[in-house]
XYZ file of C-alpha atoms in Angstrom:
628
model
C -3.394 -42.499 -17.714
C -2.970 -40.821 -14.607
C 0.033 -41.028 -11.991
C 0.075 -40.562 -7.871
C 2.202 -37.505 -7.916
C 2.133 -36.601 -3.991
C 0.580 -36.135 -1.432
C 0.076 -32.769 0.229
C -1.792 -30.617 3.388
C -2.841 -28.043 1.106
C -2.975 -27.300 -2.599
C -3.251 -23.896 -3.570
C -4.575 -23.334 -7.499
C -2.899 -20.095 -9.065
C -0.482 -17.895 -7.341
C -1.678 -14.384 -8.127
C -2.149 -12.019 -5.380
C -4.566 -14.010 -3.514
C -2.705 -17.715 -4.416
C 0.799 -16.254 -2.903
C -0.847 -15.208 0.450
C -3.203 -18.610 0.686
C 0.145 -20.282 0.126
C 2.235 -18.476 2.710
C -0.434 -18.598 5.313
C -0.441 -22.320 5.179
C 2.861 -23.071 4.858
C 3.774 -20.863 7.618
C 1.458 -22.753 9.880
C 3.209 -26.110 9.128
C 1.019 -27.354 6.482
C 3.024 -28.741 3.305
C 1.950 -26.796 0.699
C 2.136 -27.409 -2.962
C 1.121 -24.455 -4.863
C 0.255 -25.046 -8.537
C 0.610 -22.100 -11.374
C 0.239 -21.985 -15.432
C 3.234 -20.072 -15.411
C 5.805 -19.706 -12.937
C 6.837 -16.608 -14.355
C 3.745 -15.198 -13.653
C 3.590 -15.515 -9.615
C 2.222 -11.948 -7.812
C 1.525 -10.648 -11.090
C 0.205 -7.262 -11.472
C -1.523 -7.261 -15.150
C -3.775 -4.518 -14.296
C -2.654 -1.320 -12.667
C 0.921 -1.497 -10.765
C 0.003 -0.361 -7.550
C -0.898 -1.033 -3.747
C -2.982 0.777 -1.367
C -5.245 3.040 -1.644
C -8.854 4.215 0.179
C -10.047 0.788 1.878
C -7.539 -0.901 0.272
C -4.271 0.310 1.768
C -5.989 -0.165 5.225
C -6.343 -3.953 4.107
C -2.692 -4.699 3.057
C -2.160 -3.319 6.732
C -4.465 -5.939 8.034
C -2.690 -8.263 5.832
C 0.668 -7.406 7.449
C -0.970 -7.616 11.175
C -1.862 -10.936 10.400
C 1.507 -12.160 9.160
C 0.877 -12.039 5.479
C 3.357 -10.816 2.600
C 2.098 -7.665 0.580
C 2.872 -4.806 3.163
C 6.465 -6.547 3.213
C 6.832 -7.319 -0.379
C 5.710 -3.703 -1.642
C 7.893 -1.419 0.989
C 10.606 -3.689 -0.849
C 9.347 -2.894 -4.166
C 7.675 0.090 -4.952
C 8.905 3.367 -6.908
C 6.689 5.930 -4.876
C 4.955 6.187 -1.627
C 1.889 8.685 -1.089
C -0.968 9.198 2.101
C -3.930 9.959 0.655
C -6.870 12.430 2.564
C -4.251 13.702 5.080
C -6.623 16.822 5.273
C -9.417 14.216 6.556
C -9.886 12.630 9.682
C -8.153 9.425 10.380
C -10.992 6.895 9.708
C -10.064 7.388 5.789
C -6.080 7.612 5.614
C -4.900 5.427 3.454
C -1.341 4.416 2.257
C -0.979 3.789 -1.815
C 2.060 3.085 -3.427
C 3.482 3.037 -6.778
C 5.184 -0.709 -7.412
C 8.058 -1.338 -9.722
C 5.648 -4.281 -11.147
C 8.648 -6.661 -12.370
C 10.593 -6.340 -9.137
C 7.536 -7.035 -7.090
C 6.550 -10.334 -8.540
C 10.272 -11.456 -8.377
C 10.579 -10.552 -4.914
C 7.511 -12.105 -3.918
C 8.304 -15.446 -5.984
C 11.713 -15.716 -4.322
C 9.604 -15.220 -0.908
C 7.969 -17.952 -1.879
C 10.885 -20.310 -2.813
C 12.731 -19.444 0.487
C 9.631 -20.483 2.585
C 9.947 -23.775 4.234
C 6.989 -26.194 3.536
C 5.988 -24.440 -0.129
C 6.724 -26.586 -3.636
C 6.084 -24.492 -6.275
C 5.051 -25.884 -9.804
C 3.844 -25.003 -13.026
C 1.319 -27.040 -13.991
C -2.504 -26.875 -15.121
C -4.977 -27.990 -12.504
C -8.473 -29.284 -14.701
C -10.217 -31.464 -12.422
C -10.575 -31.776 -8.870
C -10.655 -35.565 -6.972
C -13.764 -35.930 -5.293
C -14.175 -38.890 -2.854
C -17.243 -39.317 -0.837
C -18.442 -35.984 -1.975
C -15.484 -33.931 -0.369
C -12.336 -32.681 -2.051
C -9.249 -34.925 -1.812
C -6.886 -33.424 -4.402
C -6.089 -32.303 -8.012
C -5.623 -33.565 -11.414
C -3.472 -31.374 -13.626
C -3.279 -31.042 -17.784
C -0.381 -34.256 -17.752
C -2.544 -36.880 -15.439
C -0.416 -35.914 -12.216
C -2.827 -36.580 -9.874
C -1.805 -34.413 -6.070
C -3.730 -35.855 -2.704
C -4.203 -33.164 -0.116
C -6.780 -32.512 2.686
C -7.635 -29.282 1.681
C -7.562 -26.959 -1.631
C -7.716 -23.827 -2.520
C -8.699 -22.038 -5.693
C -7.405 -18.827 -6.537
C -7.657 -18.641 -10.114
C -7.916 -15.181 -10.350
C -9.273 -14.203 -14.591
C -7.940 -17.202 -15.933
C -11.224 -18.999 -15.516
C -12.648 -19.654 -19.777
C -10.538 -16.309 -20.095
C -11.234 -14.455 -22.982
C -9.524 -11.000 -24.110
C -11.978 -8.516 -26.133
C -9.970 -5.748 -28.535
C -12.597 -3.944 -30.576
C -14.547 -6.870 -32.960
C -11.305 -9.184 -31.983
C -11.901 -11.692 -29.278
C -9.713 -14.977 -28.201
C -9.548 -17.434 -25.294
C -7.133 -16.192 -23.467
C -5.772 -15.303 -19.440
C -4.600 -11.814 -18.789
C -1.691 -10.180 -20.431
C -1.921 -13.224 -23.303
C -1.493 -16.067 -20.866
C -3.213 -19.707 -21.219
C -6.446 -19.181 -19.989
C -8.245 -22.387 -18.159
C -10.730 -23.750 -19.511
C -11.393 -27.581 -18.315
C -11.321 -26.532 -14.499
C -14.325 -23.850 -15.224
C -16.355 -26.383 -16.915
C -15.652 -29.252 -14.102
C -16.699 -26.573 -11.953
C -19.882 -26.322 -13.169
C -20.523 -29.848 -13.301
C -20.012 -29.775 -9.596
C -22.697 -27.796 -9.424
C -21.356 -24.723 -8.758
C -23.463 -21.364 -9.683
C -20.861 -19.351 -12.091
C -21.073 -15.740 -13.388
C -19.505 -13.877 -15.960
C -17.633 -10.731 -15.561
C -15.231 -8.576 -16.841
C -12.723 -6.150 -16.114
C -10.619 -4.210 -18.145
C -6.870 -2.272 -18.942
C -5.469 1.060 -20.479
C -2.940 1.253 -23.290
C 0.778 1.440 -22.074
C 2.813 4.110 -23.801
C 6.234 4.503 -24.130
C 7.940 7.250 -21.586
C 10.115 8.632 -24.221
C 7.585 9.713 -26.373
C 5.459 11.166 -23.654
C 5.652 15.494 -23.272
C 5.907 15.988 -19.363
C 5.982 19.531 -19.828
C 2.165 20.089 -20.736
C 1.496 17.524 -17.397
C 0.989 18.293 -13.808
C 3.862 16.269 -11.593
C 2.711 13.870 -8.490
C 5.212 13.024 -6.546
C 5.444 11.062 -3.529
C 5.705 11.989 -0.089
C 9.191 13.121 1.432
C 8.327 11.760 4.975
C 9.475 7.768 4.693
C 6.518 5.335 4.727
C 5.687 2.037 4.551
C 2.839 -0.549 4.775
C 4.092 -3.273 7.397
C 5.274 -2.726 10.746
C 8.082 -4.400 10.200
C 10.104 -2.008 7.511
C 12.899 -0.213 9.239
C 14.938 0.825 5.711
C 12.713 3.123 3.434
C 13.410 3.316 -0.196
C 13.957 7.363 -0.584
C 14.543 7.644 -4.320
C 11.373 8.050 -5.460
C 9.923 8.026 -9.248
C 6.909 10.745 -9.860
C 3.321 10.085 -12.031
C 2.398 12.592 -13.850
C -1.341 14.270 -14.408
C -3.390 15.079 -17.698
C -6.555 15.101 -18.323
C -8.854 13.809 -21.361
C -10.261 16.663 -24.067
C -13.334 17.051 -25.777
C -11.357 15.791 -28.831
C -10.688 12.675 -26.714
C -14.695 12.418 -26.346
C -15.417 13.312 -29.816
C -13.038 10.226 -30.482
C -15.083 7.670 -28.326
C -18.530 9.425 -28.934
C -18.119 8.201 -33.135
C -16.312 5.075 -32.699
C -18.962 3.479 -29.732
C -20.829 1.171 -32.729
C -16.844 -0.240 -32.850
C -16.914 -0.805 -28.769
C -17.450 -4.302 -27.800
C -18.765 -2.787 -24.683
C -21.853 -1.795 -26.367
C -21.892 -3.856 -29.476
C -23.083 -6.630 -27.355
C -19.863 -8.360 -27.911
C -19.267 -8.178 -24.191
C -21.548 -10.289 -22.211
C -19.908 -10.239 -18.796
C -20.712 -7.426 -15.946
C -17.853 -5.136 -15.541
C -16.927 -2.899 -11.920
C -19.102 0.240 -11.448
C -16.023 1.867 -9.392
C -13.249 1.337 -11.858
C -15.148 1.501 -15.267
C -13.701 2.141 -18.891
C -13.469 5.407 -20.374
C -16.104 4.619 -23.258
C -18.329 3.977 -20.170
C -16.867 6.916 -18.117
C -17.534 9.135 -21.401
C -21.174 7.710 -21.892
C -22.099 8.197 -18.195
C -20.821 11.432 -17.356
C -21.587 13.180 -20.323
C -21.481 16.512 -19.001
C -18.237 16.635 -17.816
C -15.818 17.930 -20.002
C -12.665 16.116 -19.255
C -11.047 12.749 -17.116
C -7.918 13.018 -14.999
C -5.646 10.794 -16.417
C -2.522 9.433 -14.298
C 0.909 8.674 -16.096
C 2.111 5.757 -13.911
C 5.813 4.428 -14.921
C 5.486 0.790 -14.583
C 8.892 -0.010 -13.074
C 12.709 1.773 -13.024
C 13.951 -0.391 -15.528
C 11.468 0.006 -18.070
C 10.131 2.352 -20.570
C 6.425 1.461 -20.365
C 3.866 3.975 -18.725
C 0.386 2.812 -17.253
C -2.101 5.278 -18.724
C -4.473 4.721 -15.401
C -7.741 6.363 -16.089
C -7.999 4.992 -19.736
C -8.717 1.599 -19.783
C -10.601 0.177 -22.744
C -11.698 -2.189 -25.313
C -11.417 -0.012 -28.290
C -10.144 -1.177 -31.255
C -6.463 -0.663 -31.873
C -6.624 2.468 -34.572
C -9.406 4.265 -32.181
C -7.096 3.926 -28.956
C -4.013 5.796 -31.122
C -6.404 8.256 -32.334
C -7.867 8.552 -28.681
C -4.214 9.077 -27.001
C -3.304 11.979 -29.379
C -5.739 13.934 -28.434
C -4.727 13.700 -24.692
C -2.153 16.949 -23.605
C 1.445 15.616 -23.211
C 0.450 12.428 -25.711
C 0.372 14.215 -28.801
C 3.467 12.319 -29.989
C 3.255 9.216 -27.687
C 3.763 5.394 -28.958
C 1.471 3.070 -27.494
C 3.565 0.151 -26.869
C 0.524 -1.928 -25.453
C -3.168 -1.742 -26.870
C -5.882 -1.460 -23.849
C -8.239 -4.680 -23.626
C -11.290 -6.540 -21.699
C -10.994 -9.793 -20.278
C -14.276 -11.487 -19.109
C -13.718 -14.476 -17.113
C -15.886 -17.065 -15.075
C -16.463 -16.441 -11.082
C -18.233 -18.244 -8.022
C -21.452 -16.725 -6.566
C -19.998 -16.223 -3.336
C -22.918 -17.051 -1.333
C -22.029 -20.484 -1.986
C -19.218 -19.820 0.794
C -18.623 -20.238 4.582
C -17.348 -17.404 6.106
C -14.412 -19.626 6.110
C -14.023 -19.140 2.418
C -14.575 -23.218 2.466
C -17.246 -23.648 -0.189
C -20.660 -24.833 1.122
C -21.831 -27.998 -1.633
C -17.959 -29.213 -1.772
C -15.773 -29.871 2.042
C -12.405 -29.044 1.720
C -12.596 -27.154 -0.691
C -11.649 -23.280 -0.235
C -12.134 -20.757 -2.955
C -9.977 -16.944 -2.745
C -9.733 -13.643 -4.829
C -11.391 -12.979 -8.078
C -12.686 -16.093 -8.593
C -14.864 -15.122 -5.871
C -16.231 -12.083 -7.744
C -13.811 -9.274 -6.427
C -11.943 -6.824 -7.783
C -8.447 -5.230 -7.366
C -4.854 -7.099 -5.678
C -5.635 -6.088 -2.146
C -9.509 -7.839 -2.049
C -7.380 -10.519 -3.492
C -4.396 -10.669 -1.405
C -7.182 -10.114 1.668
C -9.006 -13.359 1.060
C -6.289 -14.962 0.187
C -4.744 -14.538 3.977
C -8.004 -15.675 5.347
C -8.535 -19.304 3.305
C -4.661 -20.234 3.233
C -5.359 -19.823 7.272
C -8.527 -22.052 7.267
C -7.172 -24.272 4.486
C -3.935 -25.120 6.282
C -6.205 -24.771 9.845
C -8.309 -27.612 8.557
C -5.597 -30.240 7.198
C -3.667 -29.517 10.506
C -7.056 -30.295 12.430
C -7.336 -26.813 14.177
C -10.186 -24.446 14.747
C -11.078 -21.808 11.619
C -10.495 -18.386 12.182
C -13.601 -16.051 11.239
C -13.081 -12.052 11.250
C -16.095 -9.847 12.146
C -16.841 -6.483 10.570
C -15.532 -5.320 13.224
C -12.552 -6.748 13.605
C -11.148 -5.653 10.055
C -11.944 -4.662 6.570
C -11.117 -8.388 5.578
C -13.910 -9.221 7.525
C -16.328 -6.499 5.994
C -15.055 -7.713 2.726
C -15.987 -11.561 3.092
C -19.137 -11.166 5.111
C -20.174 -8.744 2.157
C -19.511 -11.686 -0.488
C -20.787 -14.718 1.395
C -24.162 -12.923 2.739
C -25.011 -10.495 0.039
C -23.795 -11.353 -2.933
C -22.201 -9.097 -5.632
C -23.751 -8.875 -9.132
C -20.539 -6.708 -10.681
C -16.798 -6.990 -9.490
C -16.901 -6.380 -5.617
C -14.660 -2.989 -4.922
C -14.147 -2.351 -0.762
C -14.842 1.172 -0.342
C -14.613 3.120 3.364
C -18.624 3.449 2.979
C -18.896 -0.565 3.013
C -17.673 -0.305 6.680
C -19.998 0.734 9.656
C -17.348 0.331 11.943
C -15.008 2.948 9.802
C -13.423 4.767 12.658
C -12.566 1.651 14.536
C -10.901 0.319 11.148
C -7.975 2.509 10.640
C -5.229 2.249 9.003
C -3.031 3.477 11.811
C -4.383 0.814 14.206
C -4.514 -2.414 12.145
C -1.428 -3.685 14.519
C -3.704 -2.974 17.702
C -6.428 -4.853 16.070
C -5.119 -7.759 14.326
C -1.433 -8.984 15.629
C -2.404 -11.056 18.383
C -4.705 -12.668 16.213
C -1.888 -13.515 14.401
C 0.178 -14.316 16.853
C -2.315 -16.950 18.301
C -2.247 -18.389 14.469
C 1.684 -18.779 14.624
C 1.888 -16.145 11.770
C 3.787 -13.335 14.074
C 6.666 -14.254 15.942
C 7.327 -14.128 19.161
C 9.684 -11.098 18.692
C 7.349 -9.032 16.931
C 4.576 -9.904 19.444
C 6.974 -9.159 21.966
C 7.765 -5.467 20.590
C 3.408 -5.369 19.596
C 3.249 -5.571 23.612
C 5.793 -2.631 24.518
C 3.654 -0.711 22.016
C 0.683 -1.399 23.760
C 1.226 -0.662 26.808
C 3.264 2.764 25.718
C 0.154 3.985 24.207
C -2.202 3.304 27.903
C 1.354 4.503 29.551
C 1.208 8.061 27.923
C -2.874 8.561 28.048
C -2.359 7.975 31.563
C 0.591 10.432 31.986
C -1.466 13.245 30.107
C -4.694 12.480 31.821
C -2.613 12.947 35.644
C -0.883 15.642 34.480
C -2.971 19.508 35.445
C -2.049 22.593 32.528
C -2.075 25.602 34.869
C -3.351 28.823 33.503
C -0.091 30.825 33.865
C 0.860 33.598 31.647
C 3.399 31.457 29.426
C 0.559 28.881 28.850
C -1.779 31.302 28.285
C 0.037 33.146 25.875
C 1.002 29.615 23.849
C -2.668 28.260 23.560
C -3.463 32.316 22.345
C -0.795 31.879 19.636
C -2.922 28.700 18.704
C -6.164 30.448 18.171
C -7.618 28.830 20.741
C -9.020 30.425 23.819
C -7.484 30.666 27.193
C -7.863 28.484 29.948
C -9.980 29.527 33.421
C -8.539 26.785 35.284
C -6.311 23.603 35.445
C -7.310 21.783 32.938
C -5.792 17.885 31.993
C -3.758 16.894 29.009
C -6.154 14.699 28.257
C -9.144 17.190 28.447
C -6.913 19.916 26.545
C -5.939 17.669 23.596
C -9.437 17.291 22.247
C -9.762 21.376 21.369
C -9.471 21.568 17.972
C -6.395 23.257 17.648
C -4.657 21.332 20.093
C -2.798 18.479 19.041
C 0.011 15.396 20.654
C 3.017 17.801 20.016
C 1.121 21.257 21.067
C -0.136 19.796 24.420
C 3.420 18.127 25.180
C 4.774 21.288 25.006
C 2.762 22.189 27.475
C 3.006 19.150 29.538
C 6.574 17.540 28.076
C 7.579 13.853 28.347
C 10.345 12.628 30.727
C 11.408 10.471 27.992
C 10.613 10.628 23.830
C 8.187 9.210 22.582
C 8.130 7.405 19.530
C 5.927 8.405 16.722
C 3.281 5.480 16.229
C 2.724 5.586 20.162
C 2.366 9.279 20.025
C -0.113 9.162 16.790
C -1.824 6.503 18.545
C -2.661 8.447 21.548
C -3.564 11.225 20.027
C -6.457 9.806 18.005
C -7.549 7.879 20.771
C -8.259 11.118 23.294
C -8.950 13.358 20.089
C -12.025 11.006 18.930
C -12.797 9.182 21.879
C -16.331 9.648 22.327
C -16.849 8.586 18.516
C -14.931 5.397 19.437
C -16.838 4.568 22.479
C -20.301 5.008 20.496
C -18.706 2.970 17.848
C -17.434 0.400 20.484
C -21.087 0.296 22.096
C -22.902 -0.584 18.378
C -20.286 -3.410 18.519
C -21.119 -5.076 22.014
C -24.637 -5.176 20.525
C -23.834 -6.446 17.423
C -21.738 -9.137 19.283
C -24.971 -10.053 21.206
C -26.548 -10.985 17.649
C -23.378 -12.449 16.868
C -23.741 -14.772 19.276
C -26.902 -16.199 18.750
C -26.144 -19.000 16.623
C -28.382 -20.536 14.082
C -27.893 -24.369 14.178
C -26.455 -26.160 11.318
C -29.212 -27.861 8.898
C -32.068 -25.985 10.699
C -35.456 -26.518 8.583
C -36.743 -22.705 7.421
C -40.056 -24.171 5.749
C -40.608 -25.423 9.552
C -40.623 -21.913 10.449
C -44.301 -20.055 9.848
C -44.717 -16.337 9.089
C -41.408 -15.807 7.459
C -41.768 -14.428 4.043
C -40.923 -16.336 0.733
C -37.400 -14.364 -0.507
C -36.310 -14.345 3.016
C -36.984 -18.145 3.529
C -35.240 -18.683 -0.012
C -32.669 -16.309 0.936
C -31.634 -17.649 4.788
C -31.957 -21.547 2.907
C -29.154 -20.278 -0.109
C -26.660 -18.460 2.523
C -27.783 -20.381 5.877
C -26.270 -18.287 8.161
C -24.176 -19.091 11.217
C -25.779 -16.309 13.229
C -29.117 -13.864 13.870
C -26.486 -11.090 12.638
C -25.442 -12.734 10.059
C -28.917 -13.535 8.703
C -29.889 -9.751 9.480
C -27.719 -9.054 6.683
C -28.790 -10.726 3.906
C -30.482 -8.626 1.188
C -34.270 -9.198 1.397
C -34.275 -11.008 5.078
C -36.570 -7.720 6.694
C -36.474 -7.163 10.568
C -39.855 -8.885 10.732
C -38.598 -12.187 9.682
C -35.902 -12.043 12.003
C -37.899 -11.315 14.746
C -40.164 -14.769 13.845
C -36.763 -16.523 13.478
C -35.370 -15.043 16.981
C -38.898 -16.243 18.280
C -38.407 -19.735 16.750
C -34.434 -20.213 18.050
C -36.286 -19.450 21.925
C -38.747 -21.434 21.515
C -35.862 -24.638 21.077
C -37.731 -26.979 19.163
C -35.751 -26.579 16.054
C -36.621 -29.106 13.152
C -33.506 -29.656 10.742
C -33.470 -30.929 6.867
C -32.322 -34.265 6.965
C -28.785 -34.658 5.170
């Protein structure tokens, strides 16, 4: 029999990397939140690569941190290395990636969570959801607790009918041999809700001790401090280094004989896994003609011997993967301590999502990370942000909060899942983004804080210190664009030393700054401060003059996009009443029904022609609507 066990704002399901932030958001709003995990010592887990950051993915955790959220804070705490990657490129792909100490992080992060007023955390296993008058009231768990709450959300990351694949072995099972669940997946589906299966995969870990550094290549991090949030002041110096190797033809030889033994192509593996991060039987079958892999020697943490083989991940069976590591330079000798393995897992369609992350058949009811079909912490952590804000938004009887492709990569990111789909595990990638250069990582403060302030995830103080920033940055531009470089002899002589050519006239800071080999530091020698200037503010103005006519084309495609943005499709609008569209896009615009003419002009097979019928139809104003 079942038992009232309390009654809550919001329930969060999980508390992986998109569970912690959903939770956080909402509690930090003033929703009571009771978050509900298998395992408690599994919150902010990392049972894939330990790491944060990355191309597209470091610029989110930024976003993350603009917004008020917990990863950019929780990994500068955490992490054994620090690296920028593509400083030689422009700033439009920067990104931060660091190296986590994987058992300190999820402590650090679960202690977060205990300190934060307004969270109960409790390990339990959700399998049914209570539905009352077709709209999501609540959660019963494995025990017959049943938990009331105005909204939930589901971030049940792999667990979902879990099942780890090693060689011909298989077993129902969440990642890293956890409880997998299986009731909530199948309640899910008698919902009504459109599931796919997909799969994603790990290396072997190896012990460090029996690893040869000598035949590797050292990568080590960066000796200027850095962190993710805005707010780190102390930076963690003492650093830990990965090492490189690469794979040898042996190594292919290996996987070459033994792919009748892969599940991967046995057929034993039915779910789709990610083109962008895929498994080195697949790597080896693909890319044939290339005669070796890099492979990265990531230690997992400082007080631990295990080393994340990142490059090798597999579902090999157990003899092969030994055979396979021998054959790698520096490895000859090494113990696996860990065997690689595929997990395939149940996931949402996303299209059956608001922007909101709310899901469209079931009110109240928000799904976030994996579960909607993405891949990696970040795309997790990312949505996770966004539906703890509209969860806890909704039981507190506020407005949602929906972020534009413009506005971030979180937005690219959900707009992606709930208009087009994804028929593999959804990677962000720089290329996703039209709006690249206005989605830096250096500018994810200027973007997103006030957003976050308005939510009541920033504080006052830091809003306070956002605003000095600000109006530095216009303060300086407008210094440098007053101030006249004369042409004297001294001048002349220091832009000569520069390469660059001399000057026939005055010219302005501004003006001199975009030359190629002129720079923030080279012009202010030139034209120096009355005061310093701190770094971000001077890094800040200096990609804003450098690329300024980029950023004002960009800026334009945005004001037009906005236009689109704001023609709203209403709510339950009838698309058989509309004539001349064609039959995908009709099915298409009636599966996603779009809040917007933009949104609509994204969905794969809607064609320019059928929004032009549609855009006719909305003028027109006689809009018939489906009766509920």
């Amino acid at each position: 029999m079942g038992y009232e066990a309390g009654q809550y704002d919001v329930i969060v399901i999980g508390a992986g990397h998109a569970g912690v932030e959903a939770a956080l958001a909402s509690a930090r709003q003033g929703a009571k939140t009771l978050v509900l995990t298998i395992n408690l010592d599994m919150v902010a887990f990392m049972p894939c690569n330990p790491s944060v950051g990355g191309p597209a993915k470091g610029i989110v955790v930024r976003e993350i941190d603009a917004l008020g959220g917990e990863m950019a804070r929780n990994i500068d705490k955490t992490h054994i290395q620090m690296r920028m990657l593509n400083t030689g490129k422009g700033p439009a792909v920067r990104a931060l990636r660091a190296q986590a100490d994987k058992f300190q992080y999820q402590h650090e992060m679960k202690r977060t969570l205990e300190k934060t007023p307004n969270v109960t955390l409790l390990q339990g296993i959700a399998e049914r959801l209570i539905i009352e008058d077709g709209e999501c009231r609540g959660v019963i768990t494995q025990t017959g607790a049943e938990y009331k709450a105005k909204t939930v959300v589901l971030t049940t990351g792999t667990y979902l009918r879990g099942r780890i694949i090693l060689g011909d072995l298989s077993y129902s099972s969440g990642p890293n041999n956890q409880q997998p669940s299986i009731k909530l997946s199948e309640h899910l589906e008698e919902l009504g809700f459109d599931l796919v299966r997909f799969k994603t995969g790990t290396p072997p870990r190896v012990s460090s001790d029996s690893i040869d550094y000598s035949k590797t290549e050292i990568q080590p991090g960066d000796s200027v401090p850095r962190a993710f949030s805005y707010e780190t002041v102390e930076y963690i110096t003492d650093q830990l280094p990965c090492w490189l190797t690469y794979t040898s033809p042996e190594t292919h030889e290996i996987i070459d004989s033994n792919l009748h033994r892969s599940p991967m192509y046995s057929g034993m593996i039915k779910g789709t896994g990610p083109r962008y991060c895929p498994s080195i039987e697949d790597k080896v079958v693909r890319f044939n003609d290339k005669p070796r892999h890099q492979i990265f020697l990531e230690p997992e943490g400082r007080n631990t011997q295990e080393v994340y083989v990142q490059g090798l991940s597999t579902s090999l069976p157990e003899d092969v993967q030994q055979r396979m590591l021998a054959t790698i330079p520096g490895l000859e000798n090494v113990q696996m301590m860990r065997a690689g393995y595929a997990i395939e897992y149940d996931a949402i369609v996303p299209t059956q999502l608001w922007p909101t992350l709310e899901t469209k058949k079931i009110p109240n009811l928000f799904t976030a990370g994996q579960i909607n079909g993405t891949s990696g912490y970040e795309e997790a952590a990312g949505q996770g942000i966004m539906a703890g804000i509209n969860a806890g938004r909704k039981a507190l009887g506020k407005e949602e909060v929906i972020l534009s492709r413009s506005d971030a990569y979180i937005g690219v990111l959900i707009d992606d899942l709930v208009t087009k789909g994804t028929n593999e595990p959804y990677r962000l990638l720089t290329s996703r983004a039209e709006y690249r250069l206005l989605l830096r990582h250096d500018n994810a403060d200027l973007r997103l804080t006030e957003i976050g302030h308005e939510i009541g995830l920033i504080s006052d103080e830091r809003f306070e210190a956002f605003k000095k920033k600000k109006a530095a940055i216009e303060a300086e531009k407008k210094r440098l664009w007053s101030v006249i470089i004369k042409p004297t002899a001294e001048n002349q002589e220091y832009i000569r030393s520069l390469g660059g050519s001399e000057l026939k006239d005055g010219v302005r800071g501004t003006d001199l700054m975009k030359r190629p080999e002129m720079n923030y530091e080279t012009v202010t020698k030139l034209a120096p401060a009355d005061s310093p200037v701190p770094q971000d503010v001077a890094e800040q103005v200096e990609i804003q003059v450098k690329y300024e006519g980029y950023i004002e084309k960009s800026l334009q495609q945005v004001e037009k996009l906005k236009k689109m943005e704001n023609k709203k499709i209403p709510d339950r609008i009838d698309y058989d009443a509309i004539k001349g569209i064609a039959t995908e896009a009709r099915q298409k615009l009636k599966e996603v029904r779009p809040l917007s003419v933009a949104q609509a002009s994204r969905i794969s097979g809607v064609n320019p022609a059928d929004i032009s019928i549609l855009l006719v139809y909305l003028e027109q104003g006689r809009i018939a609507k489906v009766a509920e």
